[in-house]
């Protein structure tokens, strides 16, 4: 074994040169790794004792991509394209041996090899688009030459990971290896040498390119078909353009065009925001006062209390992770209804071809319904998802405390109530935690985890790990009114209500936030989620909201009643402005003595977003969230904040905290209202000309 450098080694084994990369955690293509690969390949080419070369990785995975931590720094030699060129130019076959995830530059490196083998558990993909980029080392030129342009368009603009068996069918992987990967790769190398198989250079293969030339309209059709999905993003369009270059230009010119389109994205704000978000999401998993090696509680079964919309969605997450669920309702009728909704949700996914009937049956086989609370006595975790009422919750937690085995975690899905108070209703407050799912609970990725003063480190560590297991992104916050997400949402909601009283049209407020990048504006969202949900919460707190209350008093709960802030034609979900609501608003404005006026889009946007940012500063000052970036993760995954803007605090830094501070003072003098008093932290950052990133 020869060390090429401290990250890459070379060894001749049985007539085959084996180049091994060992650069934890994911063998990312740092400068050292690139230099090591170059040296290793050159060693193999020069070694007269070998007739082929295998490129493989130690540790958990094949190369997982370029080293994202190097982005934004001056490029260093050798560049990845140069390294891939050396591999492809080798006069001996180079075989990539893939395990784990060959992603981005990792797959591009493998595509520069003459052959690729993989274990069945491996996955391959070009996820650069998720970082606001495109595959910048030949991926947009080579992948279409292997799988064809239509599939390459899907894979590159989605960034999805392709399991090795499917990649094998697509021709991306030449052979699936059973047993030891390197042994299998060496055997494969010897086989192709013995058979005299050619050095397959993907860059020379043009049949799939010629195929694409027969349907020139395919690119614009793809654009139209995905317009909604790509809305607001810059990277997908550049991905498409780069693949178009693969069809319209010779390979080498296509590489040049790819680099131009890549560089455009790399220099842009969206790529910086999405790369920031990539690390923010991973940072959120770390809780400063919960050591990495904190012992976890083994979660083998779950109980869900309440089979309503939230309870059913929560149960589905566990079923899909293979965790049996006992779901409890107060009556057989409510239980049957809840389980029927779960079945319908799965059946709908099966009918769309996104879930097999076999998997649906498997999930449902793990579900047990009961009206007897005692039946959950042996589960490892209970998630309560019942009516948002403190007395009801305290009563149920008192019962759970008596029924559930010692060591079981007792979680509540409450979105507004004090979890310290709920925990105090038990003799095990250290096992009580908030697991705040977002509706629809089986779809939204965010899981806002709420620690009380007493929640133990082990329970927190367990629930953070459990979140990942059930496909959620967890963020740990502390107990305050609305926790972190809804506490900030309340500020946006408050401003939206004031804006329509003061003269902004409902559809204008929604349009401005939709154009900002949210999936929908606050009024359309209310109509979708049901305006009665927040109405009941306001009633519980004795809080008035003139327009929102007025429409609910008319039974205008939204889409489910055919009318809310908008009206909906029968069978349609398209919001239509409704003169009835305009009259309600004008009447409320008159009663409130508000003089209505034209309000600009700019004012709408700033008044909806800046109070949220101000609230984020208060949340951080109070220690309710650990990091500014945690708040960004909450808003991207919980509320659809456009990921290409990074999140509220990232956006604040982009706009400039000082500018936000000054605008708040202007709104304060123009509109009055405590919401325009800058938080002390916001003022401090502004005065010091700093941002949330400097915290
Ligand atoms: N660069 C640097 N660090 C990375 C990294 C990368 N590409 N990928 C992961 N890490 C770190 C991560 O921050 C974490 O660090 C640790 O590895 C474990 O990651 C030229 C330009 C591979 C599927 O987009 O999708 O190639 O927190 O917690 O859940 O065209 O990481 O432990 O200190 O996510 O098991 C394209 C990104 C890059 C893949 C593993 N590649 N990574 O997931 O572990 S751009 C990607 C992932 C590119 C070329 C272009 C995942 C994973 P720490 P983790 P995981």
XYZ file of C-alpha atoms and ligand atoms in Angstrom:
750
model
C 0.000 0.000 0.000
C 1.547 3.332 -1.090
C 0.326 6.613 0.370
C -0.226 9.034 -2.505
C -0.959 11.675 0.127
C -2.574 11.673 3.550
C -6.026 11.093 2.011
C -5.435 8.687 -0.878
C -3.492 5.439 -1.175
C -2.559 3.106 -4.029
C -2.051 -0.646 -3.977
C -1.579 -3.242 -6.689
C -3.801 -6.232 -5.936
C -3.946 -9.290 -8.137
C -2.930 -7.368 -11.264
C -5.282 -4.461 -10.579
C -4.282 -1.060 -9.159
C -6.604 -0.013 -6.312
C -6.841 3.726 -5.546
C -8.500 4.255 -2.160
C -9.748 7.601 -0.882
C -10.060 7.938 2.887
C -11.302 11.407 3.792
C -14.053 11.326 6.440
C -16.859 12.065 6.813
C -18.004 11.661 3.207
C -14.839 11.601 1.038
C -15.749 15.022 -0.366
C -13.561 16.213 -3.223
C -11.306 18.572 -1.303
C -8.079 19.737 -2.923
C -6.206 16.918 -1.195
C -8.617 14.286 -2.411
C -8.465 15.583 -5.987
C -4.653 15.635 -5.916
C -4.638 12.157 -4.406
C -6.932 10.737 -7.085
C -4.744 12.271 -9.798
C -1.621 10.761 -8.225
C -3.295 7.406 -7.710
C -4.499 7.131 -11.297
C -1.077 8.178 -12.586
C 0.505 5.516 -10.353
C -1.800 2.863 -11.782
C -1.161 3.905 -15.375
C 2.597 3.764 -14.728
C 2.459 0.430 -12.897
C 3.385 -2.300 -15.374
C 2.094 -4.933 -12.970
C -1.517 -3.838 -13.335
C -3.852 -3.966 -16.342
C -6.752 -2.035 -14.796
C -7.453 0.444 -11.998
C -10.213 0.467 -9.371
C -11.207 3.763 -7.701
C -12.864 3.226 -4.340
C -13.419 4.893 -0.953
C -12.977 3.859 2.635
C -15.552 4.729 5.279
C -19.268 5.227 4.904
C -19.564 6.259 1.303
C -18.074 6.815 -2.136
C -17.335 10.453 -2.924
C -20.384 12.503 -1.857
C -19.488 15.500 -3.997
C -17.319 18.560 -4.148
C -16.274 19.876 -0.749
C -18.981 22.439 -0.098
C -16.804 24.086 2.539
C -14.415 25.084 -0.274
C -17.086 27.032 -2.189
C -16.443 30.738 -2.291
C -12.717 30.204 -1.782
C -10.206 30.635 -4.652
C -10.051 27.487 -6.815
C -7.076 25.206 -6.190
C -5.291 22.731 -8.467
C -5.963 20.158 -9.657
C -9.487 21.089 -10.666
C -12.064 18.309 -10.715
C -12.532 18.465 -14.484
C -8.779 18.003 -14.926
C -8.820 14.956 -12.633
C -11.785 13.450 -14.485
C -10.007 14.098 -17.778
C -6.962 12.187 -16.530
C -9.177 9.244 -15.525
C -10.955 9.187 -18.878
C -7.634 9.475 -20.794
C -6.130 6.495 -18.957
C -4.946 3.774 -21.316
C -6.042 1.194 -18.743
C -9.692 0.723 -17.779
C -10.645 2.625 -14.600
C -13.547 1.132 -12.640
C -15.412 3.133 -9.972
C -16.425 0.917 -7.030
C -19.420 2.579 -5.378
C -21.004 2.190 -1.962
C -22.991 4.678 0.101
C -23.882 7.712 -1.977
C -21.963 8.759 -5.099
C -23.275 12.290 -5.416
C -22.476 15.409 -7.407
C -18.794 15.503 -8.223
C -18.623 11.939 -6.892
C -20.918 10.657 -9.610
C -19.224 12.927 -12.141
C -15.904 11.329 -11.221
C -17.474 7.894 -11.625
C -18.853 8.940 -15.039
C -15.284 9.808 -16.071
C -14.359 6.209 -15.316
C -14.759 3.606 -18.056
C -16.974 1.389 -15.926
C -18.906 1.590 -12.665
C -19.815 -1.195 -10.216
C -21.790 -0.818 -6.998
C -23.311 -2.656 -4.092
C -27.099 -2.805 -4.262
C -27.486 -0.515 -1.241
C -25.600 2.307 -2.965
C -27.263 5.382 -4.400
C -26.090 7.802 -7.083
C -27.260 11.284 -7.966
C -26.480 14.839 -9.068
C -28.067 16.941 -6.259
C -26.229 20.169 -7.072
C -29.542 21.858 -7.899
C -30.409 21.625 -4.204
C -27.381 23.794 -3.514
C -28.475 26.313 -6.134
C -25.929 24.929 -8.607
C -25.660 22.491 -11.490
C -23.285 19.550 -11.979
C -20.168 21.562 -12.899
C -17.695 18.804 -13.727
C -19.224 17.290 -16.831
C -22.358 15.838 -15.262
C -24.720 17.742 -17.560
C -22.731 16.503 -20.580
C -22.091 12.890 -19.581
C -25.306 11.880 -17.828
C -27.526 12.536 -20.887
C -25.105 10.415 -22.922
C -25.747 7.460 -20.611
C -29.421 7.672 -19.624
C -30.791 9.879 -22.391
C -31.872 13.523 -22.229
C -35.400 13.108 -20.741
C -34.197 11.081 -17.738
C -31.136 13.316 -17.327
C -33.420 16.360 -17.203
C -35.464 14.774 -14.417
C -32.468 13.585 -12.418
C -30.439 16.808 -12.681
C -33.302 19.232 -11.968
C -34.633 17.123 -9.080
C -31.285 16.105 -7.607
C -32.837 12.834 -6.577
C -30.738 9.909 -5.376
C -31.130 6.817 -7.599
C -30.819 3.404 -5.920
C -28.094 1.263 -7.525
C -30.466 -1.382 -8.939
C -32.392 1.334 -10.813
C -29.105 2.981 -11.849
C -28.022 -0.396 -13.181
C -31.174 -0.616 -15.289
C -30.501 2.900 -16.575
C -26.984 1.880 -17.640
C -25.336 4.120 -15.025
C -23.936 1.122 -13.167
C -22.397 -1.722 -15.201
C -22.602 -4.405 -12.543
C -24.057 -4.854 -9.076
C -21.586 -6.496 -6.691
C -22.553 -8.999 -4.031
C -20.217 -9.386 -1.074
C -17.016 -7.361 -0.718
C -17.123 -4.353 -3.047
C -13.396 -4.076 -3.816
C -13.036 -7.821 -4.393
C -16.007 -7.606 -6.751
C -14.550 -4.603 -8.534
C -11.184 -6.339 -8.984
C -12.934 -9.418 -10.361
C -14.927 -7.203 -12.735
C -11.731 -5.422 -13.833
C -9.992 -8.712 -14.568
C -13.047 -9.909 -16.463
C -13.222 -6.920 -18.798
C -9.470 -7.106 -19.420
C -9.702 -10.812 -20.175
C -12.609 -10.158 -22.528
C -10.716 -7.320 -24.162
C -13.617 -4.950 -23.575
C -13.026 -1.404 -24.873
C -12.189 1.677 -22.824
C -15.714 3.167 -22.752
C -15.470 6.946 -22.789
C -18.922 8.394 -22.124
C -17.831 11.673 -23.721
C -17.515 9.800 -27.031
C -21.009 8.269 -26.861
C -23.511 10.297 -28.874
C -26.372 7.952 -29.750
C -28.592 9.298 -26.978
C -27.696 12.843 -28.021
C -28.708 12.091 -31.622
C -31.919 10.630 -30.259
C -32.721 13.878 -28.452
C -32.149 15.913 -31.603
C -35.230 14.278 -33.106
C -37.455 16.003 -30.507
C -36.178 19.595 -30.255
C -39.323 20.643 -28.420
C -38.599 18.406 -25.437
C -36.772 21.117 -23.512
C -39.566 23.670 -23.679
C -42.115 20.982 -22.886
C -40.041 20.086 -19.818
C -39.908 23.729 -18.789
C -43.685 24.106 -19.096
C -44.382 20.858 -17.247
C -42.205 21.914 -14.307
C -42.829 25.674 -14.240
C -44.640 25.505 -10.896
C -41.940 23.388 -9.269
C -39.114 25.606 -10.518
C -40.892 28.896 -9.740
C -38.432 31.441 -8.318
C -35.408 29.155 -8.570
C -32.498 30.053 -10.888
C -30.603 26.755 -10.873
C -33.118 24.492 -12.679
C -33.157 26.736 -15.772
C -29.361 26.715 -15.958
C -29.426 22.919 -15.562
C -31.776 22.712 -18.532
C -29.663 25.096 -20.596
C -26.553 23.057 -19.847
C -28.223 19.840 -20.959
C -29.405 21.658 -24.100
C -25.730 22.464 -24.727
C -24.968 18.749 -24.517
C -27.381 18.237 -27.411
C -26.416 21.270 -29.496
C -22.652 21.419 -28.996
C -19.709 19.009 -29.296
C -18.659 17.597 -25.924
C -15.731 19.936 -25.236
C -17.767 23.044 -26.143
C -20.593 21.702 -24.018
C -18.178 21.527 -21.078
C -17.287 25.180 -21.609
C -20.966 26.167 -21.672
C -21.593 24.085 -18.552
C -18.809 25.932 -16.725
C -20.276 29.329 -17.759
C -23.733 28.365 -16.479
C -22.244 26.881 -13.304
C -20.202 30.009 -12.599
C -23.287 32.197 -13.040
C -25.075 30.244 -10.332
C -22.057 29.992 -8.024
C -21.738 33.776 -7.954
C -25.449 34.296 -7.249
C -27.286 34.893 -3.973
C -29.533 31.844 -4.356
C -26.629 29.372 -4.383
C -25.107 31.052 -1.331
C -28.460 30.892 0.465
C -29.034 27.239 -0.394
C -25.516 26.240 0.643
C -26.003 28.176 3.876
C -29.213 26.246 4.356
C -27.517 22.883 3.728
C -25.252 23.450 6.736
C -27.992 25.134 8.786
C -30.164 22.040 8.546
C -27.293 19.903 9.861
C -26.423 22.375 12.600
C -30.019 22.290 13.823
C -29.570 18.627 14.747
C -26.954 19.616 17.343
C -28.141 20.711 20.787
C -25.286 22.419 22.651
C -26.090 20.971 26.092
C -26.963 17.476 24.813
C -23.712 15.546 24.196
C -23.462 13.591 20.919
C -23.092 10.315 22.849
C -26.182 10.846 25.028
C -27.852 7.428 25.440
C -30.982 7.005 23.344
C -34.233 5.347 24.397
C -35.118 2.512 22.018
C -38.367 3.417 20.231
C -39.963 0.208 18.972
C -43.617 1.203 19.228
C -45.728 4.350 19.471
C -49.116 5.410 20.732
C -51.047 8.311 19.184
C -53.877 9.882 21.140
C -56.449 11.298 18.772
C -57.216 10.095 15.255
C -58.117 13.468 13.830
C -56.266 15.257 11.009
C -53.091 15.688 13.051
C -53.196 12.358 14.895
C -53.752 10.440 11.675
C -50.923 12.262 9.900
C -48.582 11.744 12.848
C -49.386 8.029 12.941
C -48.576 7.728 9.223
C -45.035 8.989 9.794
C -44.327 6.188 12.250
C -45.995 3.503 10.128
C -43.849 4.513 7.140
C -40.740 4.148 9.297
C -41.814 0.627 10.247
C -42.800 1.579 13.806
C -46.083 -0.023 14.963
C -48.714 2.449 16.154
C -51.674 2.081 18.490
C -54.038 4.971 17.774
C -56.611 5.864 20.419
C -59.937 7.657 20.033
C -62.806 8.259 22.429
C -65.445 6.541 20.288
C -65.477 3.729 17.759
C -67.075 6.082 15.234
C -64.266 8.648 15.568
C -61.680 5.877 15.492
C -63.129 4.305 12.355
C -63.308 7.725 10.685
C -59.682 8.471 11.534
C -58.395 5.130 10.303
C -60.468 5.480 7.133
C -58.747 8.801 6.429
C -55.325 7.180 6.864
C -56.310 4.446 4.413
C -57.617 7.039 1.937
C -54.374 9.012 2.163
C -52.311 5.942 1.368
C -54.702 4.825 -1.375
C -54.389 8.239 -3.011
C -50.593 7.862 -3.052
C -50.888 4.367 -4.470
C -53.183 5.635 -7.225
C -50.583 8.257 -8.131
C -48.006 5.481 -8.477
C -45.897 6.866 -5.661
C -46.532 3.954 -3.265
C -46.964 0.264 -3.924
C -50.088 -1.527 -2.699
C -47.756 -3.946 -0.918
C -46.164 -1.109 1.082
C -49.562 0.378 1.875
C -50.691 -2.958 3.228
C -47.486 -3.245 5.223
C -47.975 0.175 6.779
C -51.585 -0.569 7.681
C -50.594 -3.918 9.189
C -48.616 -1.948 11.770
C -51.646 0.129 12.790
C -53.935 -0.837 15.658
C -56.978 1.213 16.649
C -58.577 1.222 20.093
C -60.921 3.212 22.287
C -59.171 1.884 25.413
C -56.389 4.186 26.633
C -54.972 1.293 28.661
C -53.985 -0.462 25.441
C -50.958 1.823 25.037
C -49.426 0.857 28.377
C -46.377 -0.822 26.771
C -45.488 1.653 23.997
C -42.144 3.469 24.074
C -43.546 6.877 23.112
C -46.961 8.493 23.105
C -47.844 11.526 20.993
C -50.948 13.330 22.171
C -52.833 15.097 19.381
C -56.171 15.998 20.876
C -58.216 19.180 21.260
C -56.145 22.308 21.961
C -57.357 22.790 25.519
C -55.067 22.876 28.551
C -57.461 21.210 30.996
C -58.171 18.360 28.579
C -54.457 17.880 27.935
C -53.512 17.927 31.594
C -56.187 15.344 32.319
C -54.985 13.010 29.569
C -51.334 13.383 30.605
C -52.298 12.513 34.170
C -53.869 9.327 32.860
C -50.947 8.542 30.539
C -48.576 8.958 33.469
C -50.440 6.223 35.329
C -50.958 3.880 32.371
C -47.688 4.037 30.402
C -44.671 1.996 31.394
C -41.804 3.687 33.194
C -39.395 5.233 30.702
C -42.042 5.875 28.049
C -41.817 9.328 26.490
C -44.981 11.418 26.743
C -45.096 13.957 23.903
C -47.684 16.550 23.003
C -48.406 17.958 19.572
C -49.746 21.181 21.046
C -48.961 24.270 18.990
C -49.769 26.909 21.579
C -49.999 25.587 25.133
C -47.420 25.657 27.929
C -45.715 22.264 27.951
C -44.083 22.884 31.325
C -47.617 23.044 32.719
C -48.582 19.849 30.892
C -45.470 18.095 32.217
C -46.335 19.186 35.721
C -49.514 17.103 35.419
C -47.307 13.994 35.479
C -44.797 12.418 37.838
C -42.332 12.133 34.945
C -41.784 15.726 33.623
C -38.322 14.730 32.404
C -40.051 12.417 29.914
C -42.415 15.119 28.637
C -41.594 16.999 25.415
C -43.382 18.904 22.669
C -43.380 17.297 19.231
C -45.054 19.970 17.155
C -45.904 18.538 13.727
C -47.039 20.801 10.905
C -50.189 20.107 8.940
C -50.381 17.931 6.926
C -48.281 16.023 9.461
C -47.417 13.218 7.042
C -46.144 15.728 4.466
C -44.484 18.751 6.128
C -40.828 18.006 6.936
C -40.464 20.235 10.002
C -40.768 18.795 13.476
C -40.520 21.617 16.013
C -39.346 19.878 19.179
C -40.094 21.784 22.370
C -38.036 21.144 25.512
C -39.421 22.074 28.898
C -37.391 23.138 31.901
C -37.336 19.464 32.890
C -37.054 17.457 29.637
C -34.044 15.172 30.003
C -31.066 15.083 27.620
C -31.834 11.455 26.786
C -35.429 12.274 25.812
C -34.259 15.190 23.677
C -31.538 13.152 21.972
C -34.014 10.318 21.389
C -36.621 12.629 19.836
C -34.057 14.320 17.598
C -32.895 10.924 16.296
C -36.499 9.706 16.023
C -37.386 12.715 13.876
C -34.776 11.734 11.284
C -35.995 8.123 11.407
C -39.544 9.203 10.551
C -38.297 11.506 7.758
C -38.606 14.820 9.579
C -36.168 17.690 10.102
C -36.073 18.416 13.850
C -35.378 21.771 15.439
C -35.265 22.053 19.235
C -36.833 25.166 20.759
C -38.066 26.185 24.197
C -41.499 26.929 25.661
C -42.988 30.328 24.920
C -46.234 31.547 23.332
C -46.354 29.900 19.894
C -42.862 28.436 20.426
C -40.707 29.790 17.551
C -42.528 29.243 14.246
C -46.040 30.283 15.197
C -44.760 33.093 17.395
C -43.248 34.661 14.281
C -46.242 33.693 12.107
C -48.526 35.617 14.499
C -46.652 38.800 13.612
C -47.184 38.255 9.891
C -50.831 37.391 10.430
C -51.356 40.525 12.525
C -49.868 42.751 9.836
C -51.821 41.034 7.058
C -55.069 41.730 8.937
C -54.075 45.367 9.470
C -53.084 45.777 5.830
C -56.505 44.714 4.507
C -58.212 47.056 6.981
C -55.998 49.919 5.822
C -56.724 49.378 2.146
C -54.660 46.524 0.737
C -56.697 43.957 -1.175
C -56.644 40.396 0.167
C -55.461 39.109 -3.183
C -52.659 41.709 -3.291
C -51.266 40.620 0.079
C -51.380 37.001 -1.049
C -49.813 37.841 -4.424
C -46.901 39.758 -2.865
C -46.004 36.878 -0.555
C -46.549 34.318 -3.325
C -44.203 36.273 -5.584
C -41.706 36.457 -2.708
C -41.637 32.679 -2.916
C -44.151 31.332 -0.396
C -46.358 28.540 -1.735
C -49.366 30.744 -0.976
C -50.253 33.930 0.881
C -51.734 34.109 4.415
C -55.359 34.368 3.336
C -55.231 31.516 0.856
C -53.380 29.518 3.530
C -56.139 30.283 6.068
C -58.783 29.105 3.636
C -56.809 25.913 3.026
C -56.048 25.068 6.676
C -59.465 26.228 7.885
C -60.041 29.686 9.380
C -61.945 28.116 12.255
C -58.727 26.630 13.679
C -57.224 30.021 14.574
C -60.688 31.379 15.380
C -61.112 28.783 18.145
C -57.642 29.585 19.499
C -58.439 33.317 19.550
C -61.724 32.626 21.311
C -59.876 30.539 23.895
C -57.663 33.541 24.599
C -60.347 36.196 24.265
C -58.471 37.791 21.370
C -60.436 39.682 18.697
C -59.628 40.021 15.004
C -62.493 41.936 13.374
C -62.348 40.622 9.823
C -61.195 37.091 10.677
C -63.899 36.769 13.347
C -66.583 38.213 11.081
C -65.974 35.696 8.300
C -65.928 32.808 10.762
C -69.181 33.970 12.334
C -70.642 33.606 8.827
C -69.306 30.034 8.728
C -66.799 30.997 6.060
C -64.100 28.593 7.248
C -62.434 28.369 3.841
C -62.252 25.705 1.155
C -63.999 23.150 3.350
C -67.102 25.389 3.459
C -66.807 26.712 -0.082
C -65.979 30.192 1.137
C -63.600 31.975 3.448
C -61.544 35.037 2.610
C -62.234 33.977 -0.973
C -65.150 32.208 -2.554
C -64.708 28.858 -4.353
C -66.809 27.530 -7.270
C -68.218 24.073 -6.557
C -65.463 21.482 -6.944
C -62.812 24.164 -7.445
C -59.970 25.145 -5.111
C -59.208 28.334 -7.042
C -59.606 31.366 -4.773
C -61.965 34.019 -6.200
C -62.123 37.506 -4.633
C -65.536 37.915 -2.977
C -67.394 41.254 -2.716
C -69.032 39.966 0.472
C -65.644 39.938 2.164
C -64.760 43.366 0.792
C -67.931 44.697 2.443
C -66.978 43.012 5.723
C -63.566 44.639 5.552
C -64.935 48.097 4.748
C -67.440 47.813 7.598
C -64.713 46.701 10.025
C -62.445 49.543 8.884
C -65.215 52.083 9.456
C -65.936 50.700 12.922
C -62.224 50.823 13.700
C -62.008 54.393 12.407
C -59.366 53.378 9.886
C -58.917 55.565 6.805
C -58.284 53.250 3.873
C -55.574 54.051 1.312
C -53.648 52.471 -1.569
C -50.789 50.383 -0.213
C -47.756 49.499 -2.332
C -46.376 46.013 -2.815
C -43.152 47.110 -1.135
C -45.012 48.221 1.993
C -47.009 44.970 2.037
C -43.838 42.881 1.863
C -41.891 44.827 4.488
C -44.826 44.933 6.892
C -45.376 41.182 6.618
C -41.714 40.180 6.868
C -39.936 42.688 9.105
C -42.022 42.125 12.287
C -41.235 38.405 11.889
C -37.524 39.196 11.749
C -37.900 41.451 14.786
C -39.624 38.613 16.630
C -36.782 36.293 15.632
C -34.383 38.685 17.328
C -36.501 38.553 20.500
C -36.647 34.753 20.345
C -32.860 34.613 20.149
C -32.409 37.198 22.933
C -34.679 35.125 25.185
C -32.852 31.920 24.278
C -36.022 30.309 22.954
C -34.107 29.121 19.871
C -30.461 28.113 19.876
C -29.307 29.695 16.608
C -30.512 32.157 14.011
C -30.050 29.411 11.415
C -32.391 27.147 13.434
C -35.116 29.751 12.916
C -34.401 29.654 9.188
C -34.761 25.860 9.120
C -38.108 26.183 10.916
C -39.438 28.665 8.400
C -38.245 26.860 5.279
C -39.545 23.440 6.326
C -42.539 24.558 8.395
C -43.980 27.437 6.426
C -42.571 27.218 2.911
C -40.161 30.141 3.155
C -38.369 29.973 -0.220
C -35.172 27.952 0.347
C -33.352 30.099 -2.237
C -33.694 32.993 0.227
C -32.184 30.930 3.058
C -34.712 31.791 5.757
C -35.842 34.930 7.654
C -32.544 35.711 9.415
C -30.480 34.949 6.315
C -32.808 37.240 4.359
C -32.397 39.938 7.029
C -28.627 39.786 6.617
C -29.034 39.969 2.837
C -31.280 43.059 3.087
C -29.059 44.459 5.878
C -30.219 44.497 9.486
C -29.479 48.232 9.614
C -31.868 48.845 6.722
C -34.566 46.794 8.413
C -33.987 48.679 11.647
C -34.360 52.037 9.901
C -37.527 50.912 8.104
C -38.984 49.758 11.404
C -38.423 53.197 12.890
C -40.156 54.739 9.863
C -43.122 52.394 10.262
C -43.167 53.148 13.980
C -43.570 56.887 13.380
C -46.041 56.380 10.519
C -48.211 53.621 11.981
C -47.482 53.430 15.696
C -47.831 50.068 17.352
C -45.431 48.074 19.543
C -44.660 45.705 16.673
C -42.481 48.460 15.188
C -40.301 48.878 18.269
C -37.014 47.224 17.281
C -35.898 44.397 19.551
C -32.786 45.337 21.530
C -30.789 42.695 19.665
C -31.947 44.051 16.309
C -30.935 47.550 17.379
C -27.555 46.280 18.579
C -26.836 44.462 15.318
C -27.948 47.510 13.332
C -25.811 49.925 15.330
C -22.792 47.605 15.055
C -23.477 47.120 11.319
C -23.614 43.341 11.928
C -26.034 40.574 11.007
C -27.584 37.465 12.501
C -24.682 35.476 11.025
C -22.376 37.268 13.476
C -24.185 35.911 16.516
N -18.951 18.789 1.416
C -18.550 19.002 2.686
N -19.115 18.423 3.780
C -20.141 17.586 3.548
C -20.623 17.304 2.246
C -19.967 17.942 1.154
N -20.334 17.711 -0.089
N -21.657 16.435 2.371
C -21.807 16.183 3.672
N -20.899 16.862 4.392
C -20.729 16.826 5.847
C -21.958 17.357 6.571
O -21.881 18.769 6.696
C -21.829 16.653 7.909
O -20.806 17.331 8.623
C -21.262 15.293 7.535
O -20.654 15.456 6.232
C -22.315 14.204 7.443
O -23.327 14.701 6.559
C -18.591 19.764 -8.863
C -20.119 21.363 -7.393
C -23.788 12.568 1.685
C -26.239 12.047 1.724
O -24.862 17.916 -2.447
O -26.454 14.942 0.738
O -20.395 18.172 -6.134
O -22.193 18.069 10.595
O -25.128 14.827 8.304
O -27.381 12.410 6.684
O -20.658 19.294 -9.772
O -24.409 14.723 3.540
O -20.863 15.932 10.684
O -19.683 18.162 10.643
O -25.672 15.035 5.831
O -25.634 10.546 6.323
C -22.868 17.780 -4.285
C -24.386 16.708 0.077
C -21.905 18.837 -3.833
C -24.192 15.984 -1.245
C -24.887 12.028 3.821
N -23.067 16.818 -3.214
N -24.372 15.781 1.191
O -26.024 12.318 4.589
O -24.915 12.822 6.812
S -21.676 20.072 -5.059
C -24.081 17.003 -2.341
C -25.466 14.993 1.450
C -20.824 19.282 -6.281
C -19.933 19.225 -8.569
C -20.688 20.011 -7.563
C -25.389 14.181 2.697
C -25.064 12.701 2.456
P -20.885 17.366 10.245
P -24.867 14.412 6.900
P -26.063 11.952 6.150
